[in-house]
Amino acid sequence: MVGRAERGGGNRYALPVTRPAIALLLLAPSLGCPRPAWPADTVVLLVESPPETLDRRLALSAVAENVAGLLEPGLLRIADDGRPVPDLAESYEQTDPITYLFTLRRGLRFSDGSPLVAADVAATFESLLSPRLASPLAAKFSALSKVEALDDLHVRVRLRAPLAPFLAEMTMGIVPARRQAAPGETGFGRRPAGAGPFRFVSWPDEEHLLLQANPNYYAGAPPIRHLLVETVRDETTRALALESGHADIAVNAISPPLLARLASVPGIAVLRRPGAGTAYLMFRMDDPRLSHRKVREAIACAIDRQALVRYKLLGYGEVADSLLPPQSWAHGPPRPRPGRDLARAQALLDEAGFPRGPDGFRFTLGLKTSTDRFRRSVAAAIAQELSEAGIRVRQEPLEFGTFFSDIQRGEFQIAAMKWVPILEPDLLYWVFDSASIPAAANGFTGFDREGYRDPVLDGILEAARTAPTRRERAADYARAQDILARDLPYFVLWYEDSVAVVRDDIEGFRPSPFGFFDGLATARRVVPPGRER
Amino acid sequence: MKFLLGRLGKLGLSALGATLLVSVFLDLLPGDPVEILLGEQAQSVDVAALRHQIGLDRPLPEQVWFFLRDLATGELRTSLPPFQERVAARLAEVAPRTGLLALAALLFAVCLALPLGVLAASSRDGPLDRLSAILAVAGISMPSFLVGHLLILFFGVRLGLLPVAGDDQATSFLLPALTLGLGLSASLSRVTRASMLEVLREDYILAARARGVPERRIVWRHALKNALLPILTVLGLQAGAVLTGSVVVEKVFNWPGLGTFLLTAIQKRDYNAVRAAVLVFTLTYLVVNLATDIAYALADPRVRRAAAR
């Protein structure tokens, strides 16, 4: 009797959540919305944020530009030394200072099989300047006067005036003429077609984008049959996803502390090569203290870049000697990269008229940086080093939107930043020419947010834009870099390596110094020795 | 009925208040959505044109009015081109995923916290009680992103049992739900213990013991039922913590839910999307609290009678 009562009572005592728990477990698959499995031969590439569009004419983020670059190549591409070289174009020639003639490769086809002809090229560049497309990149093409299709294979490009850096813009992706209406009308950015190594398959949600090898690619379909571009926003999770085998490749998406760990994990290879992205400190030139050249030089002397590269970057970089990376044809011979000299820093600050106060400090400066963990830790190390020279640093890590807004408006004293890989030395014009100080006259474009002015440098940078030969341009840029090393509107810190983390069954992937994903066109999955089934 | 209508009216007012507050905060936030969207090379004329196109040049009250009007008519779209999607469709896509996480987290928490709290109270100051205290302190003090990464490392990488990220497998929800649930279960187990200790001191428990009712029956049937009311209250309040916690946990597990939607919208300064996501969070929180009050009334006749009066 008692036994029966206890058995019956046992059910009554059961926790009230048992049934809902079972129901939830049964319902979870439908609520979790699992998708059909990706094809078995899929290689997973991890990225930090989803591309905002797959239309290269509208792409602003590095992820969007790199992913769209796999789908829509341009007439030219940037080689590892920063020179524009033929891609869809077989060749090009400059027929006069403002005219270029491009010859397309024969038999080019878009991924849907339709032929790619000169009319598509002309239509692409026309659309870039059209208010209907409203491309945020339109300003880059304002030098264009006319793009004409002479026949199916030849395109003539005329400029309004000589502009040497213009060739770098010819890397813009070519899209089919029939789909060049406003993006909202054709959905091109969501379902693109191009002539690249991969073609679009599906974009079921923001986090997953499936591509497929393009059989119509002029260099032949890539060995990777399916490529899934998966967004994983958290860096540690990206590292764990690679470690577990959930993902296969991540390009410049893992910071040095985690790279050091991944390098020791069996089944994972960390591939690196010198990169073209430069980290730097930017000084606001109208600040009462930073306007003194000696103060800027003292800051440079007080910072131990070698130690930062060794201990913060864990060796995944190299101390910089110019904003232009060493791979650039315009970098020129190496410049001195002095180490830390605290005594000189102190002497310079004394000479500049900033003695130490009763609290041991000379003055306080704000250092703005992003909230990225790695960047914040670098800012903390710099603050510590500057404090030893008597400069108290107020660290100001800011969320991206706020940081971007403050930098745009010149609301900073020192900003710790990084230039994305630098492709064209004309960047120096945009960053240091006084015409590039954001103002109503230039529509508030221009990156001279530090407010640096030097009439001599202006003349050199403007001459370099129209110099007829690369040799003359290189000579101009060498002089410009010397002036910048003397005046220090920027203090360049280091060049960050371009690093790819790949599973060891992926072969043939070589990181690009610019962080491009084009190595995926030649990579393949193989079965490592000893793991054959 | 009167009680219910009154609460529903307050719920509507609170939701409106939350929308107004978040609109004011968004307006104060540095960082212009148009500048972020158009990038560094945007011409000031383009910036002005886009600001006009998406209505950012209008006064704040007008912007909020347009938001509410479009929300009511189902025409609300994300603010920023090139893809101005219907917010309702996006929310219908992401909200059930967060709902699943929250429900599973609450279930995990209850399944873990109730037995732990009851057992701790039954063996007060014993080894089980101490162990439960240690677990609770660990659960409360460990941040969810750390718990999440540790769970991924153990179950996803070392054991290879569960997916490390994403939502593309039927079991993908388990680790994020466990992460959310562990934090919640820590505080819930302490509340359960305290509530049980109080009830176990009551006279009717003493009477039951004197009549020879088995201890197991006293604890699980008589005491737990009466100790449930404060637990329910805490559970209702913690629903808010689960929702806000989902923002961090969804990022760690790459779970494409409401938290991820909100985070992305804030980064892009997509005002319509932020307002809509906050509204959904607010409404969910308010509805859960209303449901808790109703459950409270059902569980306790005294509350029911007070509400009827």
Short mmCIF file of N, CA and C in Angstrom, two decimals, chain A residues 1-128:
data_model
loop_
_atom_site.label_atom_id
_atom_site.label_comp_id
_atom_site.label_asym_id
_atom_site.label_seq_id
_atom_site.Cartn_x
_atom_site.Cartn_y
_atom_site.Cartn_z
N MET A 1 0.83 -1.21 0.00
CA MET A 1 0.00 0.00 0.00
C MET A 1 0.87 1.26 0.00
N VAL A 2 1.80 1.21 0.96
CA VAL A 2 2.70 2.36 1.07
C VAL A 2 3.50 2.51 -0.22
N GLY A 3 3.99 1.33 -0.68
CA GLY A 3 4.79 1.36 -1.92
C GLY A 3 4.02 1.96 -3.06
N ARG A 4 2.71 1.57 -3.18
CA ARG A 4 1.91 2.10 -4.27
C ARG A 4 1.74 3.62 -4.13
N ALA A 5 1.47 4.05 -2.87
CA ALA A 5 1.28 5.48 -2.63
C ALA A 5 2.54 6.25 -3.00
N GLU A 6 3.70 5.68 -2.68
CA GLU A 6 4.95 6.39 -2.97
C GLU A 6 5.19 6.48 -4.48
N ARG A 7 4.84 5.35 -5.16
CA ARG A 7 5.03 5.39 -6.61
C ARG A 7 4.17 6.48 -7.23
N GLY A 8 2.85 6.44 -6.72
CA GLY A 8 1.93 7.46 -7.26
C GLY A 8 2.39 8.86 -6.90
N GLY A 9 2.82 9.00 -5.65
CA GLY A 9 3.31 10.29 -5.19
C GLY A 9 4.52 10.75 -5.95
N GLY A 10 5.34 9.77 -6.37
CA GLY A 10 6.55 10.12 -7.11
C GLY A 10 6.23 10.96 -8.33
N ASN A 11 5.19 10.63 -9.06
CA ASN A 11 4.81 11.40 -10.24
C ASN A 11 4.38 12.81 -9.86
N ARG A 12 3.65 12.89 -8.76
CA ARG A 12 3.17 14.19 -8.35
C ARG A 12 4.32 15.10 -7.92
N TYR A 13 5.39 14.48 -7.37
CA TYR A 13 6.50 15.30 -6.92
C TYR A 13 7.41 15.75 -8.08
N ALA A 14 7.16 15.15 -9.23
CA ALA A 14 8.05 15.48 -10.36
C ALA A 14 8.05 16.99 -10.58
N LEU A 15 9.17 17.53 -10.96
CA LEU A 15 9.27 18.99 -11.14
C LEU A 15 8.31 19.46 -12.22
N PRO A 16 7.71 20.64 -12.04
CA PRO A 16 6.71 21.10 -13.00
C PRO A 16 7.30 21.45 -14.36
N VAL A 17 8.59 21.35 -14.52
CA VAL A 17 9.21 21.79 -15.78
C VAL A 17 9.55 20.62 -16.69
N THR A 18 9.32 19.40 -16.22
CA THR A 18 9.75 18.25 -17.01
C THR A 18 9.10 18.24 -18.39
N ARG A 19 7.76 18.40 -18.40
CA ARG A 19 7.06 18.33 -19.69
C ARG A 19 7.45 19.47 -20.64
N PRO A 20 7.46 20.74 -20.12
CA PRO A 20 7.92 21.80 -21.02
C PRO A 20 9.33 21.57 -21.54
N ALA A 21 10.18 21.00 -20.69
CA ALA A 21 11.57 20.77 -21.13
C ALA A 21 11.61 19.80 -22.29
N ILE A 22 10.84 18.72 -22.16
CA ILE A 22 10.82 17.72 -23.24
C ILE A 22 10.23 18.35 -24.50
N ALA A 23 9.13 19.13 -24.32
CA ALA A 23 8.50 19.77 -25.48
C ALA A 23 9.47 20.71 -26.17
N LEU A 24 10.24 21.46 -25.39
CA LEU A 24 11.18 22.41 -25.98
C LEU A 24 12.26 21.69 -26.78
N LEU A 25 12.75 20.60 -26.20
CA LEU A 25 13.80 19.85 -26.89
C LEU A 25 13.28 19.31 -28.23
N LEU A 26 11.99 18.92 -28.22
CA LEU A 26 11.41 18.41 -29.47
C LEU A 26 11.17 19.53 -30.47
N LEU A 27 10.80 20.71 -29.93
CA LEU A 27 10.47 21.83 -30.83
C LEU A 27 11.70 22.59 -31.31
N ALA A 28 12.78 22.45 -30.57
CA ALA A 28 13.97 23.27 -30.85
C ALA A 28 14.42 23.23 -32.30
N PRO A 29 14.45 22.05 -32.91
CA PRO A 29 14.93 22.04 -34.29
C PRO A 29 14.13 22.97 -35.20
N SER A 30 12.80 23.06 -34.97
CA SER A 30 12.02 23.94 -35.85
C SER A 30 12.19 25.40 -35.46
N LEU A 31 12.33 25.68 -34.13
CA LEU A 31 12.52 27.07 -33.71
C LEU A 31 13.92 27.56 -34.08
N GLY A 32 14.88 26.66 -33.98
CA GLY A 32 16.26 27.04 -34.28
C GLY A 32 16.49 27.21 -35.76
N CYS A 33 15.51 26.86 -36.57
CA CYS A 33 15.55 27.03 -38.02
C CYS A 33 16.80 26.43 -38.65
N PRO A 34 17.15 25.17 -38.39
CA PRO A 34 18.32 24.63 -39.05
C PRO A 34 18.11 24.59 -40.56
N ARG A 35 19.15 24.95 -41.28
CA ARG A 35 19.03 25.00 -42.74
C ARG A 35 19.44 23.66 -43.32
N PRO A 36 19.17 23.48 -44.60
CA PRO A 36 19.71 22.29 -45.25
C PRO A 36 21.23 22.34 -45.10
N ALA A 37 21.86 21.17 -44.92
CA ALA A 37 23.31 21.15 -44.72
C ALA A 37 24.01 21.73 -45.94
N TRP A 38 25.17 22.36 -45.71
CA TRP A 38 25.96 22.89 -46.83
C TRP A 38 26.55 21.71 -47.59
N PRO A 39 26.88 21.90 -48.85
CA PRO A 39 27.47 20.79 -49.61
C PRO A 39 28.70 20.24 -48.89
N ALA A 40 28.93 18.93 -49.06
CA ALA A 40 30.00 18.26 -48.30
C ALA A 40 31.38 18.84 -48.61
N ASP A 41 31.55 19.38 -49.81
CA ASP A 41 32.89 19.87 -50.18
C ASP A 41 33.06 21.36 -49.86
N THR A 42 32.27 21.87 -48.92
CA THR A 42 32.31 23.30 -48.62
C THR A 42 33.52 23.66 -47.74
N VAL A 43 34.20 24.71 -48.13
CA VAL A 43 35.27 25.27 -47.31
C VAL A 43 34.69 26.51 -46.62
N VAL A 44 34.92 26.62 -45.31
CA VAL A 44 34.32 27.72 -44.55
C VAL A 44 35.36 28.81 -44.26
N LEU A 45 35.06 30.01 -44.75
CA LEU A 45 35.91 31.17 -44.50
C LEU A 45 35.23 32.03 -43.43
N LEU A 46 35.94 32.32 -42.35
CA LEU A 46 35.34 33.14 -41.29
C LEU A 46 35.64 34.62 -41.51
N VAL A 47 34.64 35.45 -41.32
CA VAL A 47 34.86 36.90 -41.37
C VAL A 47 34.27 37.52 -40.10
N GLU A 48 34.69 38.77 -39.83
CA GLU A 48 34.31 39.40 -38.56
C GLU A 48 32.94 40.04 -38.59
N SER A 49 32.53 40.48 -39.78
CA SER A 49 31.22 41.13 -39.89
C SER A 49 30.68 40.81 -41.28
N PRO A 50 29.37 40.81 -41.43
CA PRO A 50 28.83 40.45 -42.74
C PRO A 50 29.08 41.56 -43.76
N PRO A 51 29.29 41.21 -45.03
CA PRO A 51 29.42 42.26 -46.04
C PRO A 51 28.10 43.03 -46.14
N GLU A 52 28.19 44.35 -46.29
CA GLU A 52 26.95 45.13 -46.36
C GLU A 52 26.31 44.99 -47.73
N THR A 53 27.08 44.61 -48.73
CA THR A 53 26.57 44.42 -50.09
C THR A 53 27.58 43.56 -50.84
N LEU A 54 27.15 42.96 -51.93
CA LEU A 54 28.10 42.23 -52.78
C LEU A 54 28.33 42.98 -54.08
N ASP A 55 27.88 44.21 -54.14
CA ASP A 55 28.10 45.06 -55.31
C ASP A 55 29.35 45.90 -55.04
N ARG A 56 30.40 45.64 -55.79
CA ARG A 56 31.66 46.35 -55.50
C ARG A 56 31.52 47.85 -55.67
N ARG A 57 30.56 48.27 -56.47
CA ARG A 57 30.39 49.70 -56.69
C ARG A 57 29.86 50.40 -55.44
N LEU A 58 29.33 49.61 -54.50
CA LEU A 58 28.76 50.19 -53.29
C LEU A 58 29.51 49.77 -52.03
N ALA A 59 30.46 48.85 -52.19
CA ALA A 59 31.12 48.26 -51.02
C ALA A 59 32.08 49.23 -50.36
N LEU A 60 31.94 49.39 -49.05
CA LEU A 60 32.83 50.28 -48.30
C LEU A 60 33.71 49.51 -47.32
N SER A 61 33.15 48.47 -46.70
CA SER A 61 33.95 47.75 -45.71
C SER A 61 34.93 46.84 -46.42
N ALA A 62 36.02 46.51 -45.70
CA ALA A 62 37.03 45.62 -46.27
C ALA A 62 36.43 44.25 -46.58
N VAL A 63 35.53 43.77 -45.69
CA VAL A 63 34.92 42.45 -45.92
C VAL A 63 34.11 42.46 -47.21
N ALA A 64 33.28 43.49 -47.38
CA ALA A 64 32.44 43.56 -48.59
C ALA A 64 33.32 43.65 -49.84
N GLU A 65 34.36 44.46 -49.75
CA GLU A 65 35.22 44.64 -50.92
C GLU A 65 35.95 43.33 -51.26
N ASN A 66 36.43 42.63 -50.23
CA ASN A 66 37.18 41.40 -50.47
C ASN A 66 36.28 40.27 -50.97
N VAL A 67 35.09 40.14 -50.38
CA VAL A 67 34.19 39.07 -50.82
C VAL A 67 33.68 39.38 -52.23
N ALA A 68 33.26 40.64 -52.45
CA ALA A 68 32.77 41.02 -53.78
C ALA A 68 33.90 40.89 -54.81
N GLY A 69 35.15 41.06 -54.35
CA GLY A 69 36.29 40.91 -55.25
C GLY A 69 36.41 39.49 -55.80
N LEU A 70 35.90 38.49 -55.05
CA LEU A 70 35.93 37.11 -55.55
C LEU A 70 34.89 36.90 -56.64
N LEU A 71 33.88 37.78 -56.65
CA LEU A 71 32.77 37.61 -57.60
C LEU A 71 32.93 38.52 -58.82
N GLU A 72 33.40 39.74 -58.58
CA GLU A 72 33.44 40.75 -59.65
C GLU A 72 34.84 41.34 -59.76
N PRO A 73 35.71 40.73 -60.53
CA PRO A 73 37.04 41.33 -60.70
C PRO A 73 36.97 42.56 -61.60
N GLY A 74 38.09 43.32 -61.64
CA GLY A 74 38.14 44.52 -62.46
C GLY A 74 39.04 44.34 -63.67
N LEU A 75 39.20 45.42 -64.42
CA LEU A 75 40.10 45.36 -65.57
C LEU A 75 41.52 45.08 -65.09
N LEU A 76 41.89 45.71 -63.96
CA LEU A 76 43.21 45.52 -63.39
C LEU A 76 43.07 44.96 -61.98
N ARG A 77 44.17 44.45 -61.46
CA ARG A 77 44.20 44.07 -60.05
C ARG A 77 45.50 44.60 -59.47
N ILE A 78 45.57 44.67 -58.15
CA ILE A 78 46.79 45.19 -57.51
C ILE A 78 47.72 44.02 -57.22
N ALA A 79 48.92 44.07 -57.78
CA ALA A 79 49.90 43.00 -57.52
C ALA A 79 50.48 43.18 -56.11
N ASP A 80 51.25 42.20 -55.67
CA ASP A 80 51.77 42.23 -54.29
C ASP A 80 52.68 43.42 -54.03
N ASP A 81 53.27 44.01 -55.09
CA ASP A 81 54.13 45.18 -54.89
C ASP A 81 53.34 46.48 -55.05
N GLY A 82 52.02 46.38 -55.13
CA GLY A 82 51.18 47.57 -55.20
C GLY A 82 50.99 48.11 -56.61
N ARG A 83 51.57 47.47 -57.62
CA ARG A 83 51.39 47.98 -58.99
C ARG A 83 50.10 47.42 -59.58
N PRO A 84 49.34 48.26 -60.31
CA PRO A 84 48.16 47.72 -61.00
C PRO A 84 48.61 46.88 -62.19
N VAL A 85 48.11 45.66 -62.28
CA VAL A 85 48.47 44.76 -63.39
C VAL A 85 47.18 44.21 -64.01
N PRO A 86 47.25 43.75 -65.27
CA PRO A 86 46.02 43.30 -65.95
C PRO A 86 45.32 42.15 -65.24
N ASP A 87 43.98 42.21 -65.25
CA ASP A 87 43.16 41.11 -64.72
C ASP A 87 42.17 40.71 -65.80
N LEU A 88 41.00 41.35 -65.87
CA LEU A 88 40.10 41.06 -67.01
C LEU A 88 40.67 41.66 -68.29
N ALA A 89 41.41 42.72 -68.13
CA ALA A 89 42.10 43.29 -69.30
C ALA A 89 43.31 42.42 -69.60
N GLU A 90 43.55 42.25 -70.90
CA GLU A 90 44.75 41.49 -71.28
C GLU A 90 45.95 42.43 -71.24
N SER A 91 45.69 43.70 -71.60
CA SER A 91 46.77 44.70 -71.60
C SER A 91 46.14 46.09 -71.57
N TYR A 92 47.00 47.09 -71.32
CA TYR A 92 46.53 48.47 -71.43
C TYR A 92 47.69 49.35 -71.84
N GLU A 93 47.36 50.48 -72.43
CA GLU A 93 48.42 51.43 -72.77
C GLU A 93 47.90 52.85 -72.58
N GLN A 94 48.82 53.74 -72.28
CA GLN A 94 48.46 55.15 -72.13
C GLN A 94 48.81 55.83 -73.45
N THR A 95 47.79 56.27 -74.17
CA THR A 95 48.05 56.82 -75.51
C THR A 95 48.39 58.30 -75.46
N ASP A 96 47.92 59.00 -74.46
CA ASP A 96 48.35 60.38 -74.21
C ASP A 96 48.13 60.63 -72.72
N PRO A 97 48.54 61.80 -72.19
CA PRO A 97 48.49 61.98 -70.73
C PRO A 97 47.11 61.76 -70.11
N ILE A 98 46.05 61.86 -70.91
CA ILE A 98 44.73 61.69 -70.29
C ILE A 98 43.93 60.53 -70.90
N THR A 99 44.55 59.71 -71.71
CA THR A 99 43.79 58.64 -72.37
C THR A 99 44.47 57.28 -72.18
N TYR A 100 43.64 56.29 -71.80
CA TYR A 100 44.12 54.92 -71.64
C TYR A 100 43.29 54.02 -72.54
N LEU A 101 43.95 53.04 -73.15
CA LEU A 101 43.25 52.09 -73.99
C LEU A 101 43.41 50.70 -73.37
N PHE A 102 42.29 50.08 -73.03
CA PHE A 102 42.31 48.75 -72.42
C PHE A 102 41.84 47.72 -73.44
N THR A 103 42.55 46.59 -73.48
CA THR A 103 42.13 45.49 -74.35
C THR A 103 41.69 44.33 -73.46
N LEU A 104 40.45 43.88 -73.64
CA LEU A 104 39.93 42.79 -72.79
C LEU A 104 40.47 41.44 -73.26
N ARG A 105 40.50 40.48 -72.32
CA ARG A 105 40.82 39.10 -72.72
C ARG A 105 39.71 38.59 -73.62
N ARG A 106 40.07 37.70 -74.52
CA ARG A 106 39.05 37.12 -75.41
C ARG A 106 38.23 36.07 -74.65
N GLY A 107 36.96 35.99 -74.99
CA GLY A 107 36.11 34.92 -74.46
C GLY A 107 35.70 35.08 -73.00
N LEU A 108 35.77 36.30 -72.49
CA LEU A 108 35.35 36.50 -71.09
C LEU A 108 33.85 36.26 -70.95
N ARG A 109 33.46 35.62 -69.86
CA ARG A 109 32.03 35.39 -69.62
C ARG A 109 31.70 35.68 -68.15
N PHE A 110 30.49 36.19 -67.95
CA PHE A 110 30.00 36.33 -66.59
C PHE A 110 29.64 34.95 -66.06
N SER A 111 29.40 34.87 -64.75
CA SER A 111 29.14 33.56 -64.14
C SER A 111 27.85 32.94 -64.67
N ASP A 112 26.93 33.76 -65.22
CA ASP A 112 25.70 33.19 -65.77
C ASP A 112 25.89 32.74 -67.22
N GLY A 113 27.09 32.84 -67.73
CA GLY A 113 27.38 32.36 -69.08
C GLY A 113 27.32 33.44 -70.15
N SER A 114 26.77 34.60 -69.82
CA SER A 114 26.67 35.66 -70.84
C SER A 114 28.04 36.30 -71.06
N PRO A 115 28.31 36.75 -72.30
CA PRO A 115 29.64 37.31 -72.58
C PRO A 115 29.88 38.64 -71.88
N LEU A 116 31.12 38.86 -71.47
CA LEU A 116 31.51 40.14 -70.88
C LEU A 116 32.25 40.92 -71.97
N VAL A 117 31.68 42.04 -72.36
CA VAL A 117 32.26 42.82 -73.46
C VAL A 117 32.53 44.26 -73.01
N ALA A 118 33.14 45.02 -73.91
CA ALA A 118 33.55 46.39 -73.58
C ALA A 118 32.35 47.24 -73.14
N ALA A 119 31.16 46.95 -73.68
CA ALA A 119 29.98 47.74 -73.31
C ALA A 119 29.67 47.59 -71.82
N ASP A 120 29.94 46.39 -71.26
CA ASP A 120 29.71 46.18 -69.83
C ASP A 120 30.67 47.05 -69.01
N VAL A 121 31.91 47.17 -69.52
CA VAL A 121 32.91 47.98 -68.81
C VAL A 121 32.46 49.45 -68.82
N ALA A 122 32.07 49.93 -70.00
CA ALA A 122 31.65 51.33 -70.11
C ALA A 122 30.44 51.59 -69.22
N ALA A 123 29.49 50.65 -69.22
CA ALA A 123 28.28 50.83 -68.42
C ALA A 123 28.60 50.83 -66.92
N THR A 124 29.55 49.99 -66.52
CA THR A 124 29.93 49.94 -65.10
C THR A 124 30.42 51.32 -64.63
N PHE A 125 31.33 51.93 -65.42
CA PHE A 125 31.89 53.21 -64.99
C PHE A 125 30.87 54.35 -65.12
N GLU A 126 29.99 54.25 -66.11
CA GLU A 126 28.92 55.26 -66.20
C GLU A 126 28.02 55.18 -64.97
N SER A 127 27.70 53.94 -64.55
CA SER A 127 26.79 53.79 -63.41
C SER A 127 27.42 54.35 -62.13
N LEU A 128 28.75 54.22 -62.03
CA LEU A 128 29.41 54.72 -60.83
C LEU A 128 29.22 56.22 -60.67
#
